[in-house]
Each structure stands twice: as structure tokens, then as C-alpha cells.
Amino acid sequence: MNETLRWTRKDLLGIAPLDAPEIELILDTAESFLEVAERPIKKVPTLRGKGVINLFFEPSTRTRSSFELAEKRLSADSMNVSASTSALVKGESLLDTATNLQAMSPDLIIIRHQHPGVPHMLAKRLEAGVINAGDGAHEHPTQALLDALTIRRNKGRIKGLRVAIIGDIEHSRVVRSNIQLLNKLGAEVTIAGPRSMMPAAAHALGATVSYDLDEALEGRDVVMMLRTQLERHKRSLVPSVREYFKLFGLTHARLARAADDVIVMHPGPMNRGTEIASDVADGPASVILEQVANGVAVRMAVLYLLSTAATGAAPTAAGQSDKEPHAGDGAHRGES
Ligand code: CP
């Protein structure tokens, strides 16, 4: 753990603004939260008295439930607002909804939205810290952070690893956040997919670009498969699911090209038989469910760090505030 770096940001909007020590601080803090899940009573008092609002405008299983669980494990007072049951359906603007929620004095607002930049717009206008839980095809920072934690725990490092990210690159926010994070921590990233799912400026993303799955898999330490995001396709981008699986689906036979100790990742939700064979998804190289478990600890770390920045002081085990904020003080590890 970096004992000297302090978290100072009000918001977590993307990986782009973070530097490597900040990313490592989040990962180290998440490591220290992992053991909370092993306790008989999975709760610490760290965010007692803090208010968190989860504002999801797109469907989510993993991100939403792991933020909710992280908030509960930290003893925060959390509340969910979904677009379909809010006054948005009566014509209220997103900004009016958000400023009304702000009037209730939450400390943090988690937002997922289909339009890129919405979390950034809210962060500028709201006093509460804002966490981007996925904005269109732009960024999904907590996904990249939980992916990095999973890689680091399995491989012992990120620097120097050869990572392939395969699939629907154009429509993926996961790939954009992951390329930036992996580059900042010194990994070598290759992206691969059909030309119809590759953005025009793919080479500007910061990764080697391939259109051949076998080439992209050769010798890789980490293989990250992406979901084919049919709901974001304005037209059919592949002749058929069968054709896609034949060209870009991950099977055991194709995975044999990767390193012997390769790990297979997927952010979920998975389309089995489209981008990944079921026996690979459930096979010995798969760390897909570890990603989900690590997601709770990463989100606990992000909530903890942002709330210490918001108050200017780290909560103690007793739920009070220290005069000297310090993310590495271990205060969050106290039992409730
Ligand atoms: N990985 C991810 O964002 O999954 P959800 O859409 O279920 O949150």
C-alpha cells in the first residue's frame, strides 16, 4: 500500500484523468477490503452516516448490485433511483432530477447513463461526488479497476503482461477504460475484432489493432472477451451469430495459442456461444466470477476514497473523522 498518497478527487469519471499511483491506491485499498467478504458479519462502519444515491438509467446486474452491496458493507445509507420509476417519465429533465436529489444532501451519486459525458456534466454541477458507472460507449472506470485487481491477483503484476481484448470494440466502454488503465500500468494491449465492430480511429485508442483472432491470441497472458452489444448496433454488423462465433468466438482450441497460464476474462453479461464457448467461460482458465467478487471490493475502495476526499477527513473505525485524512491508515478495516 502506498502510505503517502492521499486521494484528493471529488469524482471518479474515468480512467483518463488518473495517474498510475492513484490507480494503485485504489487497487491496494480494494485488496484491504477483500477480507470483509470472508467475515461472518460482512460489514464495517466506515461510511456510517454517509448518503449514497444509485442512479441507473440503463439495465445492470453486476455494477448496480455490487455498488449496492459495497454501500451496505460500508454501512452507508443508500437509495436507488431508476429512470423508469422517477419523475423523468413525467418530463423532468435529468439535471432537475439530479439537483433535486442533491437537495437531499447525498455525499455520493453513482450514475449509469446511455449518453457519454452525462456523469461529467453532473459532476460539474453537483456538490456530491459523482462516480461513473458506465456512460454510453465512453468509459466504465470501476470495471477496468476490478479487471486490473483480478489480473494483479492472478499474475502478481500488470507491468509487462500481454493482454488481448477481443470483440465488439466500437461499442465497448469497457475496452476504452481498460486500454487506458493497462497502458498506465505498463501492460501491452492488443485489440481484435471484425472490421465492422472496430472504430475508424482504432489505432488512436492506444493498442495494437488486429482483425484476426488467432494472431491476437498468440502468447497472450490475459484474454478479455467483450460482449457483442446488439442493442447498440444500428444495423447488422455480422452475417450471423454462427459466423461471428466461427471467426471471433473463444474456444478451447483457439485459446491453446495463448500462454500456458492464460486467464480468460469477460465483464459480463456474456453471450455464450456468440463471443465465448460455454466450456471456456466455465473452464479452468476463466476468472470471470472472480472479477465479479473483486468488483465489490473495488467499489468499496472507490466509495471510501471519494468520501474521504469529500469530507477532507478519513472516517475512523468508530465512524468519526480523523483530523489528518489518510487512505492508508487502515481505519476502514474496523469491525462494526
Ligand atoms: N460489467 C457490467 O457493467 O455489467 P452490468 O451491465 O450487469 O452492470
Coordinates of C-alpha atoms in Angstrom, one line a residue, residues 29 32-33 35-37 39 41-48 72-75 300 304 315-320 322 327-336:
T29 CA -7.4 -0.2 -0.9
S32 CA -7.7 -4.5 2.1
F33 CA -11.5 -4.7 1.7
E35 CA -11.4 -9.8 3.5
V36 CA -14.6 -8.2 4.6
A37 CA -16.4 -10.7 2.3
R39 CA -16.2 -12.4 7.7
I41 CA -20.7 -10.4 9.6
K42 CA -19.8 -8.7 6.3
K43 CA -20.0 -5.1 7.4
V44 CA -17.7 -2.3 8.6
P45 CA -18.8 1.1 9.9
T46 CA -16.6 3.2 7.6
L47 CA -19.3 5.1 5.8
R48 CA -21.8 5.3 8.7
K72 CA -24.2 -1.8 2.6
R73 CA -20.9 -3.4 3.6
L74 CA -19.6 0.1 4.4
S75 CA -22.7 0.9 6.4
M300 CA -15.9 -0.3 -1.6
Y304 CA -14.3 5.0 0.7
P315 CA -13.6 8.1 8.9
T316 CA -12.3 6.1 11.8
A317 CA -13.4 2.6 12.9
A318 CA -15.8 4.4 15.3
G319 CA -17.4 6.3 12.4
Q320 CA -15.8 9.6 13.5
D322 CA -9.6 12.0 11.9
A327 CA -6.4 6.5 2.9
G328 CA -3.7 4.1 4.0
D329 CA -4.5 4.2 7.7
G330 CA -6.5 1.0 7.8
A331 CA -9.3 2.7 9.6
H332 CA -11.8 1.2 7.2
R333 CA -10.9 -2.3 8.4
G334 CA -12.6 -1.8 11.8
E335 CA -15.4 -4.3 12.8
S336 CA -18.9 -3.0 13.2

